Amino acid sequence: MVQIDRVLDAKGLACPMPIVKTKKAMKDLSSGDVLEIQATDKGSTADLQAWAKSSGHEYIGTETEGDVLLHYLRKDGVNNVEETIEIPEVSLAEFQARVEKGDSLNILDVREQEEYDEAHIPGVKHIPLGEVEAHMNELEKDKEIYIICYSGRRSATAGDMMAKKGFENLYNVVPGMRDWTGKTE
C-alpha cells in the first residue's frame, strides 16, 4: 500500500469539480507526496489519469471501496510534462442548432459507459476518454469531429490527445451533455 500524505474528499461531485479540487490540493503538497482522491464520479478515473499525464504528476492507480473510487496521485512523479494543445471550442447552443438542423456531423462522445447509456445524442461515436488513444484509428483524421462529454473538460483532453496524433479539424463542445436539451437516445 502507498503511503498517503493527504486525503481529498470529492465524493458527490461531478465533472469537472474532482479535477478542480485535485489541482488545488496538489499545490499544497511537496514534491513526491501522495494524494488520495475519494470520488464517486465514474468519469474521474479517466479525468485524473489524463490530467496527471499532462501535468507531470504520477497516476499511481485507483481502488474501489463500494461506490467510492480511491485515486492515488504522486506530485511531480513524472518529469516530462507535455505541452497541451487547445482545440477550438464551439458553444453548445451553436452545436445543438446544427444537430437539430440535420447537419451531417461527426460527433465523438467521450463520457464513461454509464453516462452514455443514460442519454446520448443519436448517431454519435462513443469512445470513453480512457480508450480514445487506443481507438482513435477508428476515426477519420481529415473530417471535422465535434467532441462532447459532460462539461467540456474530458472532451478538451481527448482533443489534445487527438491533435497530438495529427487530427486537425477538432471542436470541443462546451459545456457538453450537462446542458443538452435536444433529442437523446
mmCIF file with all atom_site columns, N, CA and C in Angstrom, residues 24-56:
data_model
loop_
_atom_site.group_PDB
_atom_site.id
_atom_site.type_symbol
_atom_site.label_atom_id
_atom_site.label_alt_id
_atom_site.label_comp_id
_atom_site.label_asym_id
_atom_site.label_entity_id
_atom_site.label_seq_id
_atom_site.pdbx_PDB_ins_code
_atom_site.Cartn_x
_atom_site.Cartn_y
_atom_site.Cartn_z
_atom_site.occupancy
_atom_site.B_iso_or_equiv
_atom_site.pdbx_formal_charge
_atom_site.auth_seq_id
_atom_site.auth_comp_id
_atom_site.auth_asym_id
_atom_site.auth_atom_id
_atom_site.pdbx_PDB_model_num
ATOM 1  N N  . LYS A 1 24 ? -6.099  22.116 -6.941  1.00 0.00 ? 24 LYS A N  1
ATOM 2  C CA . LYS A 1 24 ? -5.887  22.991 -5.789  1.00 0.00 ? 24 LYS A CA 1
ATOM 3  C C  . LYS A 1 24 ? -5.142  22.251 -4.677  1.00 0.00 ? 24 LYS A C  1
ATOM 4  N N  . ALA A 1 25 ? -5.536  21.011 -4.409  1.00 0.00 ? 25 ALA A N  1
ATOM 5  C CA . ALA A 1 25 ? -4.894  20.229 -3.343  1.00 0.00 ? 25 ALA A CA 1
ATOM 6  C C  . ALA A 1 25 ? -3.432  19.935 -3.674  1.00 0.00 ? 25 ALA A C  1
ATOM 7  N N  . MET A 1 26 ? -3.126  19.676 -4.938  1.00 0.00 ? 26 MET A N  1
ATOM 8  C CA . MET A 1 26 ? -1.755  19.351 -5.321  1.00 0.00 ? 26 MET A CA 1
ATOM 9  C C  . MET A 1 26 ? -0.808  20.518 -5.081  1.00 0.00 ? 26 MET A C  1
ATOM 10 N N  . LYS A 1 27 ? -1.315  21.750 -5.183  1.00 0.00 ? 27 LYS A N  1
ATOM 11 C CA . LYS A 1 27 ? -0.467  22.924 -4.965  1.00 0.00 ? 27 LYS A CA 1
ATOM 12 C C  . LYS A 1 27 ? 0.078   22.963 -3.540  1.00 0.00 ? 27 LYS A C  1
ATOM 13 N N  . ASP A 1 28 ? -0.679  22.401 -2.591  1.00 0.00 ? 28 ASP A N  1
ATOM 14 C CA . ASP A 1 28 ? -0.276  22.435 -1.187  1.00 0.00 ? 28 ASP A CA 1
ATOM 15 C C  . ASP A 1 28 ? 0.644   21.284 -0.787  1.00 0.00 ? 28 ASP A C  1
ATOM 16 N N  . LEU A 1 29 ? 0.907   20.359 -1.714  1.00 0.00 ? 29 LEU A N  1
ATOM 17 C CA . LEU A 1 29 ? 1.757   19.205 -1.404  1.00 0.00 ? 29 LEU A CA 1
ATOM 18 C C  . LEU A 1 29 ? 3.203   19.468 -1.795  1.00 0.00 ? 29 LEU A C  1
ATOM 19 N N  . SER A 1 30 ? 4.101   18.730 -1.184  1.00 0.00 ? 30 SER A N  1
ATOM 20 C CA . SER A 1 30 ? 5.512   18.789 -1.558  1.00 0.00 ? 30 SER A CA 1
ATOM 21 C C  . SER A 1 30 ? 5.777   17.751 -2.643  1.00 0.00 ? 30 SER A C  1
ATOM 22 N N  . SER A 1 31 ? 6.821   17.970 -3.403  1.00 0.00 ? 31 SER A N  1
ATOM 23 C CA . SER A 1 31 ? 7.186   17.033 -4.451  1.00 0.00 ? 31 SER A CA 1
ATOM 24 C C  . SER A 1 31 ? 7.371   15.634 -3.863  1.00 0.00 ? 31 SER A C  1
ATOM 25 N N  . GLY A 1 32 ? 6.749   14.637 -4.488  1.00 0.00 ? 32 GLY A N  1
ATOM 26 C CA . GLY A 1 32 ? 6.826   13.258 -4.017  1.00 0.00 ? 32 GLY A CA 1
ATOM 27 C C  . GLY A 1 32 ? 5.683   12.843 -3.108  1.00 0.00 ? 32 GLY A C  1
ATOM 28 N N  . ASP A 1 33 ? 4.936   13.810 -2.570  1.00 0.00 ? 33 ASP A N  1
ATOM 29 C CA . ASP A 1 33 ? 3.797   13.485 -1.703  1.00 0.00 ? 33 ASP A CA 1
ATOM 30 C C  . ASP A 1 33 ? 2.696   12.807 -2.510  1.00 0.00 ? 33 ASP A C  1
ATOM 31 N N  . VAL A 1 34 ? 1.914   11.970 -1.822  1.00 0.00 ? 34 VAL A N  1
ATOM 32 C CA . VAL A 1 34 ? 0.823   11.237 -2.463  1.00 0.00 ? 34 VAL A CA 1
ATOM 33 C C  . VAL A 1 34 ? -0.517  11.751 -1.964  1.00 0.00 ? 34 VAL A C  1
ATOM 34 N N  . LEU A 1 35 ? -1.397  12.021 -2.913  1.00 0.00 ? 35 LEU A N  1
ATOM 35 C CA . LEU A 1 35 ? -2.754  12.481 -2.626  1.00 0.00 ? 35 LEU A CA 1
ATOM 36 C C  . LEU A 1 35 ? -3.733  11.361 -2.938  1.00 0.00 ? 35 LEU A C  1
ATOM 37 N N  . GLU A 1 36 ? -4.609  11.073 -1.978  1.00 0.00 ? 36 GLU A N  1
ATOM 38 C CA . GLU A 1 36 ? -5.712  10.146 -2.220  1.00 0.00 ? 36 GLU A CA 1
ATOM 39 C C  . GLU A 1 36 ? -6.953  10.981 -2.501  1.00 0.00 ? 36 GLU A C  1
ATOM 40 N N  . ILE A 1 37 ? -7.586  10.754 -3.655  1.00 0.00 ? 37 ILE A N  1
ATOM 41 C CA . ILE A 1 37 ? -8.810  11.468 -4.015  1.00 0.00 ? 37 ILE A CA 1
ATOM 42 C C  . ILE A 1 37 ? -9.952  10.479 -3.918  1.00 0.00 ? 37 ILE A C  1
ATOM 43 N N  . GLN A 1 38 ? -10.919 10.777 -3.047  1.00 0.00 ? 38 GLN A N  1
ATOM 44 C CA . GLN A 1 38 ? -12.099 9.932  -2.892  1.00 0.00 ? 38 GLN A CA 1
ATOM 45 C C  . GLN A 1 38 ? -13.200 10.528 -3.752  1.00 0.00 ? 38 GLN A C  1
ATOM 46 N N  . ALA A 1 39 ? -13.680 9.752  -4.737  1.00 0.00 ? 39 ALA A N  1
ATOM 47 C CA . ALA A 1 39 ? -14.659 10.277 -5.691  1.00 0.00 ? 39 ALA A CA 1
ATOM 48 C C  . ALA A 1 39 ? -15.743 9.245  -5.978  1.00 0.00 ? 39 ALA A C  1
ATOM 49 N N  . THR A 1 40 ? -16.901 9.742  -6.383  1.00 0.00 ? 40 THR A N  1
ATOM 50 C CA . THR A 1 40 ? -17.995 8.871  -6.799  1.00 0.00 ? 40 THR A CA 1
ATOM 51 C C  . THR A 1 40 ? -18.316 9.056  -8.276  1.00 0.00 ? 40 THR A C  1
ATOM 52 N N  . ASP A 1 41 ? -17.736 10.054 -8.919  1.00 0.00 ? 41 ASP A N  1
ATOM 53 C CA . ASP A 1 41 ? -17.942 10.311 -10.347 1.00 0.00 ? 41 ASP A CA 1
ATOM 54 C C  . ASP A 1 41 ? -17.168 9.262  -11.142 1.00 0.00 ? 41 ASP A C  1
ATOM 55 N N  . LYS A 1 42 ? -17.881 8.422  -11.893 1.00 0.00 ? 42 LYS A N  1
ATOM 56 C CA . LYS A 1 42 ? -17.252 7.341  -12.663 1.00 0.00 ? 42 LYS A CA 1
ATOM 57 C C  . LYS A 1 42 ? -16.248 7.869  -13.677 1.00 0.00 ? 42 LYS A C  1
ATOM 58 N N  . GLY A 1 43 ? -16.463 9.071  -14.171 1.00 0.00 ? 43 GLY A N  1
ATOM 59 C CA . GLY A 1 43 ? -15.539 9.659  -15.139 1.00 0.00 ? 43 GLY A CA 1
ATOM 60 C C  . GLY A 1 43 ? -14.247 10.166 -14.523 1.00 0.00 ? 43 GLY A C  1
ATOM 61 N N  . SER A 1 44 ? -14.179 10.195 -13.199 1.00 0.00 ? 44 SER A N  1
ATOM 62 C CA . SER A 1 44 ? -12.999 10.749 -12.541 1.00 0.00 ? 44 SER A CA 1
ATOM 63 C C  . SER A 1 44 ? -11.736 9.934  -12.808 1.00 0.00 ? 44 SER A C  1
ATOM 64 N N  . THR A 1 45 ? -11.859 8.647  -13.054 1.00 0.00 ? 45 THR A N  1
ATOM 65 C CA . THR A 1 45 ? -10.678 7.826  -13.316 1.00 0.00 ? 45 THR A CA 1
ATOM 66 C C  . THR A 1 45 ? -9.965  8.309  -14.576 1.00 0.00 ? 45 THR A C  1
ATOM 67 N N  . ALA A 1 46 ? -10.693 8.383  -15.666 1.00 0.00 ? 46 ALA A N  1
ATOM 68 C CA . ALA A 1 46 ? -10.084 8.840  -16.923 1.00 0.00 ? 46 ALA A CA 1
ATOM 69 C C  . ALA A 1 46 ? -9.627  10.295 -16.811 1.00 0.00 ? 46 ALA A C  1
ATOM 70 N N  . ASP A 1 47 ? -10.423 11.124 -16.133 1.00 0.00 ? 47 ASP A N  1
ATOM 71 C CA . ASP A 1 47 ? -10.064 12.537 -15.966 1.00 0.00 ? 47 ASP A CA 1
ATOM 72 C C  . ASP A 1 47 ? -8.727  12.668 -15.244 1.00 0.00 ? 47 ASP A C  1
ATOM 73 N N  . LEU A 1 48 ? -8.581  11.970 -14.121 1.00 0.00 ? 48 LEU A N  1
ATOM 74 C CA . LEU A 1 48 ? -7.370  12.094 -13.316 1.00 0.00 ? 48 LEU A CA 1
ATOM 75 C C  . LEU A 1 48 ? -6.164  11.479 -14.023 1.00 0.00 ? 48 LEU A C  1
ATOM 76 N N  . GLN A 1 49 ? -6.362  10.377 -14.738 1.00 0.00 ? 49 GLN A N  1
ATOM 77 C CA . GLN A 1 49 ? -5.254  9.777  -15.495 1.00 0.00 ? 49 GLN A CA 1
ATOM 78 C C  . GLN A 1 49 ? -4.734  10.771 -16.532 1.00 0.00 ? 49 GLN A C  1
ATOM 79 N N  . ALA A 1 50 ? -5.651  11.352 -17.289 1.00 0.00 ? 50 ALA A N  1
ATOM 80 C CA . ALA A 1 50 ? -5.255  12.290 -18.343 1.00 0.00 ? 50 ALA A CA 1
ATOM 81 C C  . ALA A 1 50 ? -4.633  13.546 -17.753 1.00 0.00 ? 50 ALA A C  1
ATOM 82 N N  . TRP A 1 51 ? -5.218  14.076 -16.688 1.00 0.00 ? 51 TRP A N  1
ATOM 83 C CA . TRP A 1 51 ? -4.681  15.285 -16.078 1.00 0.00 ? 51 TRP A CA 1
ATOM 84 C C  . TRP A 1 51 ? -3.293  15.027 -15.514 1.00 0.00 ? 51 TRP A C  1
ATOM 85 N N  . ALA A 1 52 ? -3.108  13.899 -14.844 1.00 0.00 ? 52 ALA A N  1
ATOM 86 C CA . ALA A 1 52 ? -1.794  13.584 -14.278 1.00 0.00 ? 52 ALA A CA 1
ATOM 87 C C  . ALA A 1 52 ? -0.741  13.509 -15.383 1.00 0.00 ? 52 ALA A C  1
ATOM 88 N N  . LYS A 1 53 ? -1.091  12.868 -16.489 1.00 0.00 ? 53 LYS A N  1
ATOM 89 C CA . LYS A 1 53 ? -0.157  12.719 -17.607 1.00 0.00 ? 53 LYS A CA 1
ATOM 90 C C  . LYS A 1 53 ? 0.233   14.081 -18.178 1.00 0.00 ? 53 LYS A C  1
ATOM 91 N N  . SER A 1 54 ? -0.733  14.978 -18.289 1.00 0.00 ? 54 SER A N  1
ATOM 92 C CA . SER A 1 54 ? -0.451  16.279 -18.895 1.00 0.00 ? 54 SER A CA 1
ATOM 93 C C  . SER A 1 54 ? 0.194   17.271 -17.929 1.00 0.00 ? 54 SER A C  1
ATOM 94 N N  . SER A 1 55 ? 0.117   17.002 -16.628 1.00 0.00 ? 55 SER A N  1
ATOM 95 C CA . SER A 1 55 ? 0.623   17.966 -15.649 1.00 0.00 ? 55 SER A CA 1
ATOM 96 C C  . SER A 1 55 ? 1.940   17.556 -14.991 1.00 0.00 ? 55 SER A C  1
ATOM 97 N N  . GLY A 1 56 ? 2.427   16.358 -15.313 1.00 0.00 ? 56 GLY A N  1
ATOM 98 C CA . GLY A 1 56 ? 3.701   15.938 -14.746 1.00 0.00 ? 56 GLY A CA 1
ATOM 99 C C  . GLY A 1 56 ? 3.601   15.214 -13.422 1.00 0.00 ? 56 GLY A C  1
#
